[in-house]
Amino acid sequence: MRSLTRMQPRLSRGVLLASLGLAGLSALLPFSAGAQALIDETQLVALPAVVPPQEYRFAVPSAQALNLTLTDLQTPKKFTSLQVVVTLNDGLVGQASVPAGAPSVTLPIPAIVSPAAGSEYVVRVVGTPDATQNVGAFGVCVSSATDPTNACIAADSISGTLVTPQPASTSGAAALQTSFTTSAAAGPYVVTLTDDRFPAPLQQLAAGVALNSTPINSSPILAGTPTTLTLAANTTYQLDVAALADAATTAGLYGVHIVDPNGTTVFDRIIPVGELAPPAPVTVTSAQSVALTLTDEAYPAPLVKAMAAVTSGSAALAVLTTPGTQTGIAVPAGTVDV
């Protein structure tokens, strides 16, 4: 049985399950027949003050039903609540909670006759440790449904702990301090600062460019107003950006795009603010039209709000403000972020 100690916090309202899919579209076939999945996964998310879930993966066996048993090891004390959820790609396989007064619960996992190559179940354990201890231990045993001894499959079973975290800062303020180097062309460079208004408009957003300690712009560079600055060739400048997220969401997203006198891009980035989760990068082999699907799995309860965005460089290509599907998203070859 493997020991699992790494915890990965996610951000949302409580501990909830959502799935996200990004699929390429065929130019000639309808979406259902011509789609090729580029990202197809499910994530469990939690507020900073909520115990981060533990997760691990194991390969989907061919034509074999399984039993997954979650056990409260009651070390140092019994969990206040303990449950497990199993997903495959962006779908919910099943979930179970350890009943009050019982040490464990068993979740049947049905057989898949011909699983896709590389398919993996993702197991996530969610729980609330005893309030006086703030830590609890659990075990997950995966066994063959046809094994009368319920012997654990070592490679697919784990033990681990859940720890109550310290509250994280939710100020929603962010400062970017970076640099960019101009091209061989001296002259007017255009700096464009964009508030992507995801998941809500930023309260404040301003930027400045400096050479060593000397400011280049005489007034702040503001969102939505391209600003022209006269810059030297082959020179490294400092770029400073200050952002303040919406007070209710404490999260935001903005982009910075800088081009030289010939229109060549010298800086192109999109920056998350506050509690916005880091993006998932997706490699796109060729320019194409894709579809974005966001699904609230409503486990253990519906999300208060779920949104998703696809970005490339400093540009937001698509935004979903509610669960659903958006098609016809033109993406370039290279890496896009979801």
Coordinates of C-alpha atoms in Angstrom, one line a residue:
M1 CA 0.0 0.0 0.0
R2 CA 1.4 3.4 -1.0
S3 CA 1.7 6.2 1.4
L4 CA 0.3 9.5 0.2
T5 CA 1.3 12.7 2.0
R6 CA 1.2 15.4 -0.7
M7 CA -1.8 17.7 -0.5
Q8 CA -3.0 19.9 -3.4
P9 CA -5.4 22.7 -2.5
R10 CA -7.8 24.0 -5.1
L11 CA -10.0 27.1 -5.0
S12 CA -13.8 27.4 -4.9
R13 CA -16.8 27.6 -2.6
G14 CA -16.3 24.7 -0.2
V15 CA -15.2 21.3 -1.5
L16 CA -16.8 20.7 -4.9
L17 CA -16.4 18.8 -8.1
A18 CA -16.3 20.3 -11.6
S19 CA -15.2 18.9 -14.9
L20 CA -13.6 20.7 -17.9
G21 CA -13.2 19.6 -21.5
L22 CA -11.6 21.2 -24.5
A23 CA -12.0 19.5 -27.8
G24 CA -10.8 20.1 -31.3
L25 CA -13.4 20.4 -34.1
S26 CA -13.2 18.8 -37.5
A27 CA -13.6 21.3 -40.3
L28 CA -16.0 19.0 -42.2
L29 CA -17.7 16.9 -39.6
P30 CA -20.2 17.8 -36.8
F31 CA -18.8 18.2 -33.3
S32 CA -20.1 14.8 -32.1
A33 CA -18.3 12.9 -34.9
G34 CA -15.1 15.0 -35.4
A35 CA -14.0 16.0 -32.0
Q36 CA -10.6 15.1 -30.6
A37 CA -10.3 15.8 -26.9
L38 CA -7.4 18.1 -26.0
I39 CA -8.2 18.3 -22.3
D40 CA -10.7 16.1 -20.5
E41 CA -10.4 16.0 -16.8
T42 CA -12.2 16.6 -13.5
Q43 CA -10.9 18.6 -10.6
L44 CA -11.9 18.8 -6.9
V45 CA -11.7 22.3 -5.5
A46 CA -11.7 23.8 -2.0
L47 CA -11.6 27.1 -0.2
P48 CA -8.3 27.9 1.5
A49 CA -9.9 27.3 4.9
V50 CA -11.2 23.9 3.9
V51 CA -9.1 20.8 4.3
P52 CA -7.4 20.1 1.0
P53 CA -8.5 16.8 -0.6
Q54 CA -6.0 14.1 -1.2
E55 CA -5.9 12.5 -4.7
Y56 CA -4.1 9.7 -6.6
R57 CA -4.5 7.8 -9.8
F58 CA -4.4 4.2 -10.9
A59 CA -4.8 2.5 -14.3
V60 CA -8.3 1.3 -15.4
P61 CA -8.1 -2.5 -15.7
S62 CA -9.7 -4.2 -18.7
A63 CA -13.1 -5.9 -18.0
Q64 CA -12.5 -6.0 -14.2
A65 CA -14.9 -4.8 -11.6
L66 CA -13.4 -3.4 -8.4
N67 CA -14.3 -2.6 -4.9
L68 CA -12.8 0.5 -3.2
T69 CA -12.9 0.6 0.6
L70 CA -12.3 3.8 2.4
T71 CA -11.3 3.4 6.1
D72 CA -11.1 5.9 8.9
L73 CA -7.9 4.8 10.7
Q74 CA -9.1 7.0 13.7
T75 CA -5.5 8.2 14.2
P76 CA -5.1 10.4 16.3
K77 CA -9.0 10.6 16.4
K78 CA -12.0 9.8 14.3
F79 CA -12.9 12.1 11.4
T80 CA -15.9 14.3 11.8
S81 CA -16.7 13.4 8.2
L82 CA -14.9 11.3 5.5
Q83 CA -15.8 10.5 1.9
V84 CA -14.3 9.4 -1.4
V85 CA -15.1 10.3 -5.0
V86 CA -13.9 8.4 -8.1
T87 CA -13.8 10.0 -11.6
L88 CA -12.7 9.0 -15.0
N89 CA -11.8 11.7 -17.5
D90 CA -14.5 14.3 -17.0
G91 CA -17.1 11.9 -15.6
L92 CA -18.2 10.9 -12.1
V93 CA -17.8 7.1 -11.5
G94 CA -19.1 7.1 -7.9
Q95 CA -18.9 8.5 -4.4
A96 CA -19.4 7.2 -0.9
S97 CA -19.2 8.5 2.7
V98 CA -18.2 6.6 5.8
P99 CA -21.4 6.4 7.9
A100 CA -21.5 7.7 11.4
G101 CA -20.5 5.0 13.8
A102 CA -18.9 2.9 11.1
P103 CA -15.1 2.6 10.4
S104 CA -15.3 2.2 6.6
V105 CA -17.4 2.3 3.5
T106 CA -17.1 0.3 0.2
L107 CA -17.7 1.8 -3.2
P108 CA -18.3 -0.6 -6.2
I109 CA -16.5 0.4 -9.4
P110 CA -18.1 -1.3 -12.5
A111 CA -16.0 -3.0 -15.1
I112 CA -15.0 -1.2 -18.3
V113 CA -14.8 -3.8 -21.1
S114 CA -12.4 -1.9 -23.4
P115 CA -10.9 1.2 -21.6
A116 CA -9.0 3.7 -23.8
A117 CA -5.2 3.4 -23.7
G118 CA -3.7 5.2 -20.7
S119 CA -7.1 5.6 -18.9
E120 CA -6.8 6.2 -15.2
Y121 CA -9.3 6.4 -12.4
V122 CA -8.7 9.4 -10.1
V123 CA -9.5 8.9 -6.4
R124 CA -10.1 11.9 -4.2
V125 CA -10.5 11.7 -0.5
V126 CA -12.3 14.5 1.3
G127 CA -12.7 14.8 5.1
T128 CA -12.9 16.9 8.2
P129 CA -10.5 15.9 10.9
D130 CA -11.4 16.1 14.6
A131 CA -11.4 19.8 15.6
T132 CA -9.0 19.3 18.5
Q133 CA -6.4 17.5 16.4
N134 CA -6.7 19.1 13.0
V135 CA -5.3 16.0 11.4
G136 CA -6.7 12.5 10.6
A137 CA -5.4 9.3 8.9
F138 CA -7.3 7.2 6.3
G139 CA -6.7 4.2 4.1
V140 CA -8.0 3.3 0.7
C141 CA -8.0 -0.4 -0.4
V142 CA -8.8 -1.3 -4.0
S143 CA -9.6 -5.0 -4.5
S144 CA -11.0 -7.2 -7.3
A145 CA -14.8 -7.5 -7.0
T146 CA -14.4 -11.3 -7.6
D147 CA -11.8 -11.8 -4.8
P148 CA -13.6 -13.2 -1.7
T149 CA -10.7 -12.2 0.5
N150 CA -10.9 -8.5 -0.6
A151 CA -7.1 -8.4 -0.8
C152 CA -5.8 -5.0 -1.6
I153 CA -4.1 -4.4 -4.9
A154 CA -0.9 -2.8 -3.6
A155 CA -0.2 -0.6 -6.6
D156 CA -3.8 0.8 -6.5
S157 CA -4.2 1.4 -2.7
I158 CA -2.9 4.1 -0.5
S159 CA -2.8 5.5 3.1
G160 CA -2.7 9.2 3.8
T161 CA -3.6 12.1 6.0
L162 CA -5.8 15.1 5.8
V163 CA -4.7 18.3 7.6
T164 CA -6.7 21.4 8.4
P165 CA -4.9 24.3 6.8
Q166 CA -4.2 27.8 8.1
P167 CA -6.4 30.5 6.5
A168 CA -4.9 32.1 3.3
S169 CA -4.8 35.7 2.5
T170 CA -7.7 36.9 0.4
S171 CA -6.7 40.5 -0.2
G172 CA -7.0 40.1 -4.0
A173 CA -4.0 42.5 -4.6
A174 CA -1.2 41.5 -7.0
A175 CA 2.0 43.2 -8.2
L176 CA 3.9 42.0 -11.2
Q177 CA 7.6 43.0 -11.5
T178 CA 9.2 41.7 -14.6
S179 CA 11.2 42.9 -17.7
F180 CA 11.2 42.8 -21.5
T181 CA 13.8 43.4 -24.1
T182 CA 13.2 45.6 -27.1
S183 CA 13.9 44.5 -30.7
A184 CA 16.5 46.0 -33.0
A185 CA 14.0 48.8 -33.9
A186 CA 14.1 51.9 -31.8
G187 CA 11.1 54.3 -31.7
P188 CA 7.4 54.1 -30.7
Y189 CA 6.4 50.9 -28.8
V190 CA 2.8 50.4 -28.0
V191 CA 1.8 48.9 -24.6
T192 CA -1.7 47.6 -24.2
L193 CA -3.1 46.6 -20.8
T194 CA -6.3 44.6 -20.9
D195 CA -8.7 43.7 -18.1
D196 CA -10.2 40.4 -19.2
R197 CA -13.0 40.9 -16.6
F198 CA -12.7 37.2 -15.5
P199 CA -14.3 36.2 -13.3
A200 CA -15.2 39.8 -12.7
P201 CA -13.7 43.2 -13.6
L202 CA -10.7 44.4 -11.6
Q203 CA -11.1 47.3 -9.2
Q204 CA -7.8 48.8 -10.2
L205 CA -5.2 48.0 -12.9
A206 CA -2.2 50.2 -13.9
A207 CA 1.3 49.7 -15.3
G208 CA 4.5 51.5 -15.7
V209 CA 7.8 51.0 -17.7
A210 CA 11.2 52.1 -16.4
L211 CA 14.8 52.0 -17.4
N212 CA 16.8 51.3 -14.3
S213 CA 15.3 53.8 -11.9
T214 CA 14.0 56.2 -14.5
P215 CA 10.3 56.1 -15.4
I216 CA 9.5 56.1 -19.1
N217 CA 5.8 56.8 -19.0
S218 CA 4.8 60.2 -17.5
S219 CA 1.4 58.9 -16.3
P220 CA 0.1 55.4 -15.4
I221 CA -0.7 53.0 -18.3
L222 CA -4.3 52.2 -17.8
A223 CA -6.4 49.3 -19.1
G224 CA -8.2 49.8 -22.4
T225 CA -5.9 52.6 -23.5
P226 CA -3.0 51.6 -25.8
T227 CA 0.0 53.8 -24.7
T228 CA 2.9 54.7 -27.0
L229 CA 6.4 55.0 -25.5
T230 CA 9.6 55.9 -27.2
L231 CA 12.1 53.1 -26.4
A232 CA 15.7 52.4 -27.4
A233 CA 16.7 49.3 -29.4
N234 CA 18.0 46.1 -27.9
T235 CA 17.4 47.4 -24.3
T236 CA 16.0 45.7 -21.3
Y237 CA 13.2 47.7 -19.6
Q238 CA 11.4 47.0 -16.3
L239 CA 7.6 46.5 -16.4
D240 CA 5.6 46.9 -13.2
V241 CA 1.9 46.2 -13.0
A242 CA -0.4 46.6 -10.0
A243 CA -3.9 45.0 -9.9
L244 CA -6.7 44.8 -7.3
A245 CA -9.4 42.2 -7.8
D246 CA -13.1 42.6 -7.3
A247 CA -13.9 42.6 -3.6
A248 CA -16.5 39.9 -3.8
T249 CA -14.5 37.4 -5.9
T250 CA -11.0 38.4 -4.9
A251 CA -9.9 37.1 -8.3
G252 CA -9.2 38.5 -11.7
L253 CA -7.3 38.2 -15.0
Y254 CA -5.4 40.7 -17.1
G255 CA -3.1 40.8 -20.2
V256 CA -0.1 42.8 -21.2
H257 CA 0.8 43.2 -24.9
I258 CA 3.8 45.2 -26.2
V259 CA 4.7 45.6 -29.9
D260 CA 7.7 47.3 -31.5
P261 CA 7.5 50.0 -34.3
N262 CA 7.2 47.3 -36.9
G263 CA 4.3 45.6 -35.1
T264 CA 6.4 42.7 -33.8
T265 CA 5.4 41.4 -30.4
V266 CA 8.1 41.7 -27.7
F267 CA 6.0 40.9 -24.7
D268 CA 2.7 39.0 -24.5
R269 CA 1.4 37.6 -21.2
I270 CA -1.8 37.0 -19.3
I271 CA -1.6 37.3 -15.5
P272 CA -4.0 35.8 -12.9
V273 CA -4.8 38.0 -9.9
G274 CA -5.7 37.0 -6.3
E275 CA -7.4 33.7 -5.8
L276 CA -7.7 32.8 -9.5
A277 CA -6.4 29.2 -9.9
P278 CA -3.3 28.7 -12.1
P279 CA -4.2 27.7 -15.7
A280 CA -3.9 24.3 -17.3
P281 CA -1.7 24.5 -20.4
V282 CA -2.9 22.7 -23.5
T283 CA -0.7 22.0 -26.5
V284 CA -2.4 22.6 -29.8
T285 CA -0.5 21.1 -32.8
S286 CA -2.2 23.3 -35.4
A287 CA -4.5 26.3 -35.7
Q288 CA -8.0 25.0 -35.4
S289 CA -11.6 25.6 -34.1
V290 CA -12.3 24.0 -30.7
A291 CA -15.1 23.7 -28.2
L292 CA -14.9 24.4 -24.4
T293 CA -17.1 22.5 -22.1
L294 CA -17.5 23.2 -18.3
T295 CA -19.6 20.8 -16.2
D296 CA -20.6 21.2 -12.5
E297 CA -20.7 17.6 -11.2
A298 CA -22.8 18.8 -8.2
Y299 CA -20.7 16.8 -5.8
P300 CA -21.3 17.0 -2.9
A301 CA -23.4 20.0 -3.7
P302 CA -23.7 22.4 -6.7
L303 CA -21.0 25.0 -7.1
V304 CA -22.1 28.5 -6.2
K305 CA -20.5 29.7 -9.4
A306 CA -18.3 28.0 -12.1
M307 CA -16.5 29.8 -14.9
A308 CA -13.8 29.0 -17.4
A309 CA -11.7 30.8 -19.9
V310 CA -9.3 30.0 -22.8
T311 CA -6.4 32.3 -23.3
S312 CA -3.4 32.7 -25.6
G313 CA -0.7 35.1 -24.8
S314 CA -2.4 38.2 -23.5
A315 CA -5.7 37.5 -25.2
A316 CA -8.8 35.8 -23.8
L317 CA -10.1 33.7 -26.6
A318 CA -13.3 32.5 -24.9
V319 CA -15.1 32.8 -21.6
L320 CA -17.8 30.6 -20.1
T321 CA -19.6 32.4 -17.3
T322 CA -21.8 29.3 -16.4
P323 CA -21.5 25.6 -17.0
G324 CA -22.1 24.7 -20.6
T325 CA -20.4 24.5 -24.0
Q326 CA -19.0 27.1 -26.3
T327 CA -18.0 26.0 -29.8
G328 CA -16.2 27.7 -32.7
I329 CA -13.3 29.0 -30.6
A330 CA -10.4 29.8 -33.0
V331 CA -7.1 28.8 -31.3
P332 CA -3.5 29.2 -32.7
A333 CA -0.9 26.5 -32.9
G334 CA 1.2 26.3 -29.8
T335 CA 0.1 26.5 -26.1
V336 CA -3.2 27.8 -24.9
D337 CA -4.2 28.1 -21.2
V338 CA -7.5 27.0 -19.7

